[in-house]
mmCIF file of C-alpha atoms in Angstrom:
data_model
loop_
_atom_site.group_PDB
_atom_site.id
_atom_site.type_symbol
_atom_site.label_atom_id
_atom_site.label_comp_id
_atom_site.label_asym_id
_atom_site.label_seq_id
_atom_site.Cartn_x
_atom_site.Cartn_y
_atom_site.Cartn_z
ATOM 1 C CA UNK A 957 -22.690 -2.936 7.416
ATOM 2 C CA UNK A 958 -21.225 -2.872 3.997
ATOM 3 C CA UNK A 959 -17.762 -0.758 4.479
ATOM 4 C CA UNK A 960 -16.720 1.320 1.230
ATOM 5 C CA UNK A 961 -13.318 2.818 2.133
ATOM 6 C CA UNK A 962 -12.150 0.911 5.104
ATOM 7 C CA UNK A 963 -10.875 -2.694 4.869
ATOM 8 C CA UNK A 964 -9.902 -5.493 7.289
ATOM 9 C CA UNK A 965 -7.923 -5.328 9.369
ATOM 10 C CA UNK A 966 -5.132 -7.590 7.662
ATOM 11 C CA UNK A 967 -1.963 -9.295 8.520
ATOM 12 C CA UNK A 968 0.632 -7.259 6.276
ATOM 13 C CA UNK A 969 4.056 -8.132 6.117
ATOM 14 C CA UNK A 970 5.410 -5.374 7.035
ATOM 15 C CA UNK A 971 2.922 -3.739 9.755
ATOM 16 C CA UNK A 972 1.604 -6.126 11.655
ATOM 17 C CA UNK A 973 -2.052 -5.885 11.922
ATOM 18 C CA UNK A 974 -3.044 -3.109 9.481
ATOM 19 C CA UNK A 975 -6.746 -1.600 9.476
ATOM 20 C CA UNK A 976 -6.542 -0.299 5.776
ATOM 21 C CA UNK A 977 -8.297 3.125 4.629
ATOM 22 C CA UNK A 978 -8.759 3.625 0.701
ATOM 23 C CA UNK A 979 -9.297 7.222 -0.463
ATOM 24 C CA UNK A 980 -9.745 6.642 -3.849
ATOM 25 C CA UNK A 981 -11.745 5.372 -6.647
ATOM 26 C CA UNK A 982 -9.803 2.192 -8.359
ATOM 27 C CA UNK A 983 -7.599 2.991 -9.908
ATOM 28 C CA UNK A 984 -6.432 6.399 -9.805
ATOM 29 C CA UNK A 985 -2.846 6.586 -9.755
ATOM 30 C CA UNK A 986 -0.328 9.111 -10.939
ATOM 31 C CA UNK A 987 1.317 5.904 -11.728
ATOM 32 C CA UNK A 988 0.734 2.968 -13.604
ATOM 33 C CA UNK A 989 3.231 -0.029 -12.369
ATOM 34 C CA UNK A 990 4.193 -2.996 -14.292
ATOM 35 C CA UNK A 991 3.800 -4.893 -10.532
ATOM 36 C CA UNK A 992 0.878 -3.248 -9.126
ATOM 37 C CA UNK A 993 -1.256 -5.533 -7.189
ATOM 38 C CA UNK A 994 -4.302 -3.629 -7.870
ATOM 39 C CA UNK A 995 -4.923 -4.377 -11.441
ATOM 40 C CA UNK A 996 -3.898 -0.903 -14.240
ATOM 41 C CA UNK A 997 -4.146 2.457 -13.608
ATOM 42 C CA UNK A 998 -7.561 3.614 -15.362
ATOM 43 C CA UNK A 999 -7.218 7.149 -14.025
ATOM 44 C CA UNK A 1000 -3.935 8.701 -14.877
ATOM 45 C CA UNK A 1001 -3.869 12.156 -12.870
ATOM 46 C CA UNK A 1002 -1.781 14.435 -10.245
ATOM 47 C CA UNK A 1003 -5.057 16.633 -9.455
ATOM 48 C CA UNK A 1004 -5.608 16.340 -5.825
ATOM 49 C CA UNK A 1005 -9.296 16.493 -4.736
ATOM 50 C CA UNK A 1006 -11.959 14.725 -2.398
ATOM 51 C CA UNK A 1007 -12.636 11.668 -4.907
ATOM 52 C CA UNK A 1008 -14.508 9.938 -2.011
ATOM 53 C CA UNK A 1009 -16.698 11.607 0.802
ATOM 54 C CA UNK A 1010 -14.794 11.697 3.262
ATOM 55 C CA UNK A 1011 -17.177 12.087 6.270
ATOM 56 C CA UNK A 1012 -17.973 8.631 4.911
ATOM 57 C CA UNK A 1013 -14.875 7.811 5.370
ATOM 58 C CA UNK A 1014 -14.396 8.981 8.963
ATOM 59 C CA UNK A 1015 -17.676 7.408 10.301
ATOM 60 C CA UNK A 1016 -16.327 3.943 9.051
ATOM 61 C CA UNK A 1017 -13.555 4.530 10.799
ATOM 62 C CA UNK A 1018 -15.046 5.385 13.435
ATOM 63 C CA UNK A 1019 -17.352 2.188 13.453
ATOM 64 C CA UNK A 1020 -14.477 0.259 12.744
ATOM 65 C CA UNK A 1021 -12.042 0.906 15.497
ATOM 66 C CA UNK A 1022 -14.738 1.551 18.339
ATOM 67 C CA UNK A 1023 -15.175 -1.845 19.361
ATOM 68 C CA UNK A 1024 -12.229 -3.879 18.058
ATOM 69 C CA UNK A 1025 -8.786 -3.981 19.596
ATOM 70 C CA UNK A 1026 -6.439 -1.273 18.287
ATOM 71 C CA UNK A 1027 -4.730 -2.210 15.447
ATOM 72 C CA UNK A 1028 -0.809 -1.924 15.070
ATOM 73 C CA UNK A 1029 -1.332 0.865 12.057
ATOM 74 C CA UNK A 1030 -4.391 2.110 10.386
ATOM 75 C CA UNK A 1031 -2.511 2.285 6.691
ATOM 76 C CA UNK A 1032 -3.706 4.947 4.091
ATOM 77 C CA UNK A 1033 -3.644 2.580 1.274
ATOM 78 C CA UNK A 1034 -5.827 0.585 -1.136
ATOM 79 C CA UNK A 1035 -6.325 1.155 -4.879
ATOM 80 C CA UNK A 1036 -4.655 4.004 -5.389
ATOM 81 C CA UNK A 1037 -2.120 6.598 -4.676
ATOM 82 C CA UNK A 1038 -4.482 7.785 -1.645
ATOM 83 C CA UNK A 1039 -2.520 11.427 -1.052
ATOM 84 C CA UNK A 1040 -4.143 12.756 -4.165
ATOM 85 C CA UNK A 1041 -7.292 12.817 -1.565
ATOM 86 C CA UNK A 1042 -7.254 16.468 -0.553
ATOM 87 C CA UNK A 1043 -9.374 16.177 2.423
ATOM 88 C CA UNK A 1044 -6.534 13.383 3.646
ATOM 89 C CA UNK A 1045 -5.803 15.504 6.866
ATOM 90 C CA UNK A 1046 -9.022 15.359 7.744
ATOM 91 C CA UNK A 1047 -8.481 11.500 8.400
ATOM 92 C CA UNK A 1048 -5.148 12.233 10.046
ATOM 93 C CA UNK A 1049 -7.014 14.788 12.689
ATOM 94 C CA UNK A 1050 -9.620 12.173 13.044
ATOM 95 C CA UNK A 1051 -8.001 9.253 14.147
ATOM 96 C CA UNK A 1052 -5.277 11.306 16.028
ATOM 97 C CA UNK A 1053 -7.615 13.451 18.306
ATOM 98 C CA UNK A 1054 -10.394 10.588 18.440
ATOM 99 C CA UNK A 1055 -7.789 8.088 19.014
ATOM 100 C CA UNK A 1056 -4.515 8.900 20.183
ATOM 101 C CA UNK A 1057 -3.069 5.960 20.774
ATOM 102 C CA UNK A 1058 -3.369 4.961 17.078
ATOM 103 C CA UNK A 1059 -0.416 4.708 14.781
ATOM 104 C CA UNK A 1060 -0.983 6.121 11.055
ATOM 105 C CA UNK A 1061 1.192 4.926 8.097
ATOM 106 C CA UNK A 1062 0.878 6.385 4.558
ATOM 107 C CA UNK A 1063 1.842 3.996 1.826
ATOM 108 C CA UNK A 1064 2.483 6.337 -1.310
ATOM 109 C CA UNK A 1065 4.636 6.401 -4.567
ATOM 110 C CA UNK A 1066 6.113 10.055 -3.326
ATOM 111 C CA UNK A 1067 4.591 11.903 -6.505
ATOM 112 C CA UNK A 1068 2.920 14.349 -4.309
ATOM 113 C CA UNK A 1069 5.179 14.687 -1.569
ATOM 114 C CA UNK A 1070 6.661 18.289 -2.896
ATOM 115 C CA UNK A 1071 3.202 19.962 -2.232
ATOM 116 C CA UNK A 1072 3.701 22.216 0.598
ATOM 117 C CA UNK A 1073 0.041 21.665 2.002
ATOM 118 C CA UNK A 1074 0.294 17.746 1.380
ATOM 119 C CA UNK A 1075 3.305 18.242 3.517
ATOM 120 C CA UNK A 1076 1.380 20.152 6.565
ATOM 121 C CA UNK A 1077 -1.017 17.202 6.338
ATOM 122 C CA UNK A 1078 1.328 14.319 6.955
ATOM 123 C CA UNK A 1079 2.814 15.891 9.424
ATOM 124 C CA UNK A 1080 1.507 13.697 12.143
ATOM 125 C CA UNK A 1081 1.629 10.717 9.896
ATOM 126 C CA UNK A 1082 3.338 8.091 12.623
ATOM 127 C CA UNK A 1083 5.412 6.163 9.394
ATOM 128 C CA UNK A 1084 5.771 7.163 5.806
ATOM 129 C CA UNK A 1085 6.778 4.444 3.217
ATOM 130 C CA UNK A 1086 7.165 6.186 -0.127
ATOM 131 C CA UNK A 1087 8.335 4.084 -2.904
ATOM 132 C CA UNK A 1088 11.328 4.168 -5.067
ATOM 133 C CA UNK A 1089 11.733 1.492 -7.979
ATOM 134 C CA UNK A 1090 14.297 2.906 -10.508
ATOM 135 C CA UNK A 1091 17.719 4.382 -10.486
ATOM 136 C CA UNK A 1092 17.164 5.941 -13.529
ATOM 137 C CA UNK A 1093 15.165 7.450 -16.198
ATOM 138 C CA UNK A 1094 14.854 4.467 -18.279
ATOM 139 C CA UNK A 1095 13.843 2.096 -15.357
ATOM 140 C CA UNK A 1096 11.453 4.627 -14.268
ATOM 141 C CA UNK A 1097 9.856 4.606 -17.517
ATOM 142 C CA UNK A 1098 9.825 0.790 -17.479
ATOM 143 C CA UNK A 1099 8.591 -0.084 -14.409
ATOM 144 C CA UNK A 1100 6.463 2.564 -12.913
ATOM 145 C CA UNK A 1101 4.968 3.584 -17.136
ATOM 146 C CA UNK A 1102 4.425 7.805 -14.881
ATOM 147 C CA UNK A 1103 1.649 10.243 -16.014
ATOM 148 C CA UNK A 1104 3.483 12.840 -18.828
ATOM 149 C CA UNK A 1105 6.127 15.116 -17.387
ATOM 150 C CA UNK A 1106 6.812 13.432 -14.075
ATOM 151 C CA UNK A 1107 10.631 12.381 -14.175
ATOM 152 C CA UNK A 1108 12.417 10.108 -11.451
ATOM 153 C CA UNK A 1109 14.651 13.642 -10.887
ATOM 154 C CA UNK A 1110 11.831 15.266 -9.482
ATOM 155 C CA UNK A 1111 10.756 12.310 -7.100
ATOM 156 C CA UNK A 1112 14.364 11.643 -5.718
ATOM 157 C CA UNK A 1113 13.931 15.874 -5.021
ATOM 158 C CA UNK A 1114 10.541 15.576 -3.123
ATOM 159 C CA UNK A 1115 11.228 12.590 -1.871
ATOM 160 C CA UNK A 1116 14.415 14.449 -0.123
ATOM 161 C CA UNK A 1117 12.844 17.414 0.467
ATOM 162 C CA UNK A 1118 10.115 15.813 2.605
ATOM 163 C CA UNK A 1119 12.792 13.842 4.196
ATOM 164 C CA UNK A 1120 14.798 16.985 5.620
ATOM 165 C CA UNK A 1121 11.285 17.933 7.032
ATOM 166 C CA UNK A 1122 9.375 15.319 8.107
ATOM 167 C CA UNK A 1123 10.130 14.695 12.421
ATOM 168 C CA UNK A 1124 8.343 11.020 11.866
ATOM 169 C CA UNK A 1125 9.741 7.724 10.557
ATOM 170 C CA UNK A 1126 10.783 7.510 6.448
ATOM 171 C CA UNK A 1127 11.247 4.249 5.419
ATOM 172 C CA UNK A 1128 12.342 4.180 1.242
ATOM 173 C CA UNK A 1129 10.472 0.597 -0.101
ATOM 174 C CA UNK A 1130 12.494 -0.551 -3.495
ATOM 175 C CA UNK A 1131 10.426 -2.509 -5.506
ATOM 176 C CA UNK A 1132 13.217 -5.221 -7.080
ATOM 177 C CA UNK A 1133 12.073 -6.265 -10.920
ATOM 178 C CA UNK A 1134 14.756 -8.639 -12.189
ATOM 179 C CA UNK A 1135 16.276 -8.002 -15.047
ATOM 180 C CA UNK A 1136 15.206 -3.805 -15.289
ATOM 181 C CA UNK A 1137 16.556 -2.571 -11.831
ATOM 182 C CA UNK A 1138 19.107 -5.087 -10.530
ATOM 183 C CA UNK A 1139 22.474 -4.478 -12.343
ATOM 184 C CA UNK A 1140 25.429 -3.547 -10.463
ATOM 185 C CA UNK A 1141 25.245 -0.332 -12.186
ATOM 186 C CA UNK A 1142 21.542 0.218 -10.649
ATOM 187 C CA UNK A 1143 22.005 -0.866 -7.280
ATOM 188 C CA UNK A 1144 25.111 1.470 -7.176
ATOM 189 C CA UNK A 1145 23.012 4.745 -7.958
ATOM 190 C CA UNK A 1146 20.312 3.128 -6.220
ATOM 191 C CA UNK A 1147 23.028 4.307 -3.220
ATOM 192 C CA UNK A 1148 23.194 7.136 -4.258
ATOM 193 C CA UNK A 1149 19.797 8.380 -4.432
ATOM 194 C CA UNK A 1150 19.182 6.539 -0.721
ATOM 195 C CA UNK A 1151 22.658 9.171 0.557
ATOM 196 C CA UNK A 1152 20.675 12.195 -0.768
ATOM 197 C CA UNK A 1153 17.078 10.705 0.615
ATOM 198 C CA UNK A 1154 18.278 9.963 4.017
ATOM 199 C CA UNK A 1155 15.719 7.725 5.125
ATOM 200 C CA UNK A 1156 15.112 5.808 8.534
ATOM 201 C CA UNK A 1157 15.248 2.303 6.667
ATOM 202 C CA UNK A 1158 14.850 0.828 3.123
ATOM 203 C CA UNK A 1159 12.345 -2.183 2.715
ATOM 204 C CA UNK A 1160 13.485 -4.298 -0.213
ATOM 205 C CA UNK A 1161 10.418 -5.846 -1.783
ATOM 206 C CA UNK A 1162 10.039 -8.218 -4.344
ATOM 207 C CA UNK A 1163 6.511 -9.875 -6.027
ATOM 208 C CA UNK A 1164 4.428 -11.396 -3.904
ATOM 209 C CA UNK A 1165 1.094 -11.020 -5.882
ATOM 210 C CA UNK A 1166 0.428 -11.250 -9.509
ATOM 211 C CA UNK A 1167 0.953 -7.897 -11.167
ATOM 212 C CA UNK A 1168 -0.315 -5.836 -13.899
ATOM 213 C CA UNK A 1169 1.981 -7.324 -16.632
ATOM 214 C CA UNK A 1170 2.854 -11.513 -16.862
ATOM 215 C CA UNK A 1171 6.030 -12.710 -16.310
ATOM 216 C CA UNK A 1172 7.384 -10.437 -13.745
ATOM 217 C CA UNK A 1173 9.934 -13.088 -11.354
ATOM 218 C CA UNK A 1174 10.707 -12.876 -8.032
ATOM 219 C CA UNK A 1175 13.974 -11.248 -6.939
ATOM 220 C CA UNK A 1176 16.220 -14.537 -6.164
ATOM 221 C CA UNK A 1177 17.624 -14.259 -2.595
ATOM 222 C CA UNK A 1178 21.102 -13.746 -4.409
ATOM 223 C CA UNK A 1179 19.885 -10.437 -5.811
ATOM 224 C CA UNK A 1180 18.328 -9.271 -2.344
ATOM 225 C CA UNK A 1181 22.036 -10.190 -0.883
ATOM 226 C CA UNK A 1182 23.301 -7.488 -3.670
ATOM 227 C CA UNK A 1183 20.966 -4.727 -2.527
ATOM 228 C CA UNK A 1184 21.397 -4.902 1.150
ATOM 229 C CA UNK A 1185 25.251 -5.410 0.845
ATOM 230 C CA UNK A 1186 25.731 -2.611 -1.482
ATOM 231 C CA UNK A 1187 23.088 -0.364 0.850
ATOM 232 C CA UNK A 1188 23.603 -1.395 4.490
ATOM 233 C CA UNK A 1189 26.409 1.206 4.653
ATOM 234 C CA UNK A 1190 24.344 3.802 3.809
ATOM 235 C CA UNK A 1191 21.213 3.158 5.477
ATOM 236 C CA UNK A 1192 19.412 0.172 7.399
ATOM 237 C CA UNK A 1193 18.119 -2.493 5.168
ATOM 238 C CA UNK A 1194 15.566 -5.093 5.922
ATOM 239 C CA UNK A 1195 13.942 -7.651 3.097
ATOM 240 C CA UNK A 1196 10.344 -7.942 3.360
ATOM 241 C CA UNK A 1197 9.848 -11.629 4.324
ATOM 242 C CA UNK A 1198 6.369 -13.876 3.118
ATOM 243 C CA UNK A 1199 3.654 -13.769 5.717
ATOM 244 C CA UNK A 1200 3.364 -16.500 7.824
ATOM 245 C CA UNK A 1201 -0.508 -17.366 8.962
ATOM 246 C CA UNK A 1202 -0.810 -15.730 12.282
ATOM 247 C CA UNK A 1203 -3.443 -14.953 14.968
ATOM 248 C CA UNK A 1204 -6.444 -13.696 13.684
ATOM 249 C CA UNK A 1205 -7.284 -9.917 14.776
ATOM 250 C CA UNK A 1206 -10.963 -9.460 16.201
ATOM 251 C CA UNK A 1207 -13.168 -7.209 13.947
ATOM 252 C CA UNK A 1208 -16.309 -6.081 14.615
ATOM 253 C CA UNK A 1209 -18.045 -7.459 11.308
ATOM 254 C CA UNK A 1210 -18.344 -11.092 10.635
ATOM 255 C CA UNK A 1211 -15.706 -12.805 9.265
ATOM 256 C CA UNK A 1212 -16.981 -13.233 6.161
ATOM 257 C CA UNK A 1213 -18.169 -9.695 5.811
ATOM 258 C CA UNK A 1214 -14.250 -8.886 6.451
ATOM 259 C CA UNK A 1215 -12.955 -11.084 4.138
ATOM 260 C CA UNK A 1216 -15.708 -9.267 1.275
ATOM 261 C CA UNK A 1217 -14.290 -6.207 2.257
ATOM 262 C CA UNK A 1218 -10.353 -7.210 2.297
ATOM 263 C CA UNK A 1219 -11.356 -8.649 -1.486
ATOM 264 C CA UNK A 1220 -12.673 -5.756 -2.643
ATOM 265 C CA UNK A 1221 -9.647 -3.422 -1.697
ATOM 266 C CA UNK A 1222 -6.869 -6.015 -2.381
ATOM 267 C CA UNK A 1223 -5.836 -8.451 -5.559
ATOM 268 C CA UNK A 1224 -5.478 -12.115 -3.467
ATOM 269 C CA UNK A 1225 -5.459 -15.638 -4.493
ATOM 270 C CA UNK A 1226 -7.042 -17.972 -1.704
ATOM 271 C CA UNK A 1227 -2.963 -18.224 -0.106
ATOM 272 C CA UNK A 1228 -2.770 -14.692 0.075
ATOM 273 C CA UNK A 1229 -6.086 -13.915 1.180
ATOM 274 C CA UNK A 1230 -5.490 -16.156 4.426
ATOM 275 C CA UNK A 1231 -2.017 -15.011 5.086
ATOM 276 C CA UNK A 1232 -3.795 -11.533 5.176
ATOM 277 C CA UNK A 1233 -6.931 -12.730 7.074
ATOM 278 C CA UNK A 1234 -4.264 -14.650 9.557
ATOM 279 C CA UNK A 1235 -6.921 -17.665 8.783
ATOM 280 C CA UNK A 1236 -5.261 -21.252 8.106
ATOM 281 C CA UNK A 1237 -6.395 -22.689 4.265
ATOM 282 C CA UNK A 1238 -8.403 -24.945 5.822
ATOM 283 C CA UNK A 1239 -10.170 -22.700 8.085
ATOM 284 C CA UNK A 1240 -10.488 -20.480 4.884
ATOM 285 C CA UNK A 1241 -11.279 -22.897 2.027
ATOM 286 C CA UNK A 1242 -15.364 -23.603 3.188
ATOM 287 C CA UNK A 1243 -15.974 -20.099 3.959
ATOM 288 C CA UNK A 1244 -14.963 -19.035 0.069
ATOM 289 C CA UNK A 1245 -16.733 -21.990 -1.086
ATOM 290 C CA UNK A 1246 -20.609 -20.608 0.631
ATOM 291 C CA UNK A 1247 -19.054 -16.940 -0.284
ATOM 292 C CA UNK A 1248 -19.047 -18.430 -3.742
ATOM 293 C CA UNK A 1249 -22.143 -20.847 -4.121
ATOM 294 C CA UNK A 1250 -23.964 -17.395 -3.333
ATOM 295 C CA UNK A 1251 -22.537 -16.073 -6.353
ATOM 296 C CA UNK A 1252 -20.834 -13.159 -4.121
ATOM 297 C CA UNK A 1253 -17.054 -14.252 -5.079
ATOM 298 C CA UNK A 1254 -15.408 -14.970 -8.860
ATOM 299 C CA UNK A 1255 -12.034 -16.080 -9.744
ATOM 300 C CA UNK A 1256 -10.200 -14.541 -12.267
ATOM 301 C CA UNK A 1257 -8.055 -16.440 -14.659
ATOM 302 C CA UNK A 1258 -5.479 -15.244 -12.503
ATOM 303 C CA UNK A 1259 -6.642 -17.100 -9.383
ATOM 304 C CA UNK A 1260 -7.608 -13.761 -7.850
ATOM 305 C CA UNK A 1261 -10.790 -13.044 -6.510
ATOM 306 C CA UNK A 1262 -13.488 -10.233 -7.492
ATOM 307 C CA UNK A 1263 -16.530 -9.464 -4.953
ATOM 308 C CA UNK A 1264 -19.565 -9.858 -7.354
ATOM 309 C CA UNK A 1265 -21.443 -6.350 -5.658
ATOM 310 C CA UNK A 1266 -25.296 -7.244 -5.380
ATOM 311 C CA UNK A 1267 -28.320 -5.620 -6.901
#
């Protein structure tokens, strides 16, 4: 069965095995990054509504985790910023009263994390990992390009507002762009901003996958050394390492069904797609090959694939 909102599950880097659930339509963001993974933002908006069924949704889910090993998260994520779903504790009651033993997370850029009833919804949200990319106005303005009105003031407010009231795990992800957000004088109200957040953790991330604009470069380890240095005594720091190719996590789909539906929901060039299959290259390299000969799979210019949806 074709799945539409659920994907994998997939070896992430920081989560283990992660069963992924995407609540919106790509790509509806209140955000359009410079780094994002998941091509533009085509729908610029802060309205929070149902922009998938999700029943749909829930039945996947459902179908997904009833005969497959539990999965170390099942990660609200995808193509878009998925809390602008307004049915999203819906999903959270789901999997917590049909499966208890689950563990959510909620990857999110924080946007919407002032809204009082967003806020009742997370609540039993097992991990939260909101993102945080500038230190100031201009960087914000650079890197994560926000729909009109939203300032990087208000965020570092939500984002400390839900802090003081969350009873789960916060960990802050900092998205490193070299030569924007790395100066001594941004890592140093980077601090700042993390003493009046108080998170659990920061995760410093770095590209790993080709983004929306060329020529972004990787964070040199150097730079990473700056960050957790200057940040350690404020809060736990932990750099989020490359996948290695691990053990591959049962499903109940086929495998090549799984890897369709990991395509469709991620941006992956063939070394990315097996370290998030867990499947070795040359394991890998055959299946793509029939995936492609039956015109199912293109490669972008990129190197990144695109599921070719059949008539």
């Amino acid at each position: 069965m074709k799945r539409n909102y659920v994907f994998g599950p997939v070896m992430s880097r920081r989560l283990g095995v992660s069963l992924g659930v995407d609540l919106v339509p790509p790509k509806t963001c209140p955000l359009d990054c410079i780094y994002c993974e998941a091509r533009a933002t085509t729908d610029l908006t802060l309205v929070r509504r149902e922009y998938v069924p999700v029943d749909e949704v829930i039945a996947e889910l459902d179908a997904a985790m009833k005969n497959a090993p539990m999965p170390d998260y099942v990660t609200f994520s995808g193509a878009g910023e998925p809390t602008l779903n307004s049915r999203i504790g819906d999903v959270v009651a789901f999997v917590k009263t049909s499966y208890p033993r689950a563990k959510l997370c909620l990857l999110t850029n924080g946007l919407l994390l002032g809204d009082a009833a967003l806020r009742r919804d997370l609540a039993d949200v097992d991990l939260v990992i909101p993102s945080l990319d500038a230190s100031c106005e201009e960087e914000y303005r650079k890197i994560n390009r926000p729909i009109a009105g939203s300032t990087l003031a208000q965020l570092v407010t939500d984002l400390a507002g839900f802090a003081r009231g969350f009873t789960r795990r916060l960990v802050l992800e900092l998205f490193i762009v070299p030569g924007i957000n790395d100066s001594p004088a941004s890592i140093a109200r980077f601090a700042e901003h993390i003493r009046r957040i108080r998170p659990h953790a920061v995760q410093l991330n770095t590209l790993d996958r080709p983004g929306v604009v060329p020529g972004i470069a990787v964070a040199p380890p150097e730079t990473l050394a700056a960050f957790a240095a200057a940040l350690s005594p404020v809060c736990p720091v932990e750099t989020i390492r490359p996948l290695a190719v691990g053990k591959r996590h049962s499903i109940s789909t086929s495998l090549e069904e799984s890897l369709l539906d990991i395509i469709r929901h991620r941006r992956l060039t063939p070394t990315g797609l097996a370290l998030a299959a867990g499947i070795p290259d040359p394991e890998l390299a055959p299946m793509l090959e029939r995936l492609k000969q039956r015109n199912w799979l293109t490669v972008g210019p990129d190197g990144c694939f695109t599921v070719v949806e059949q008539p």
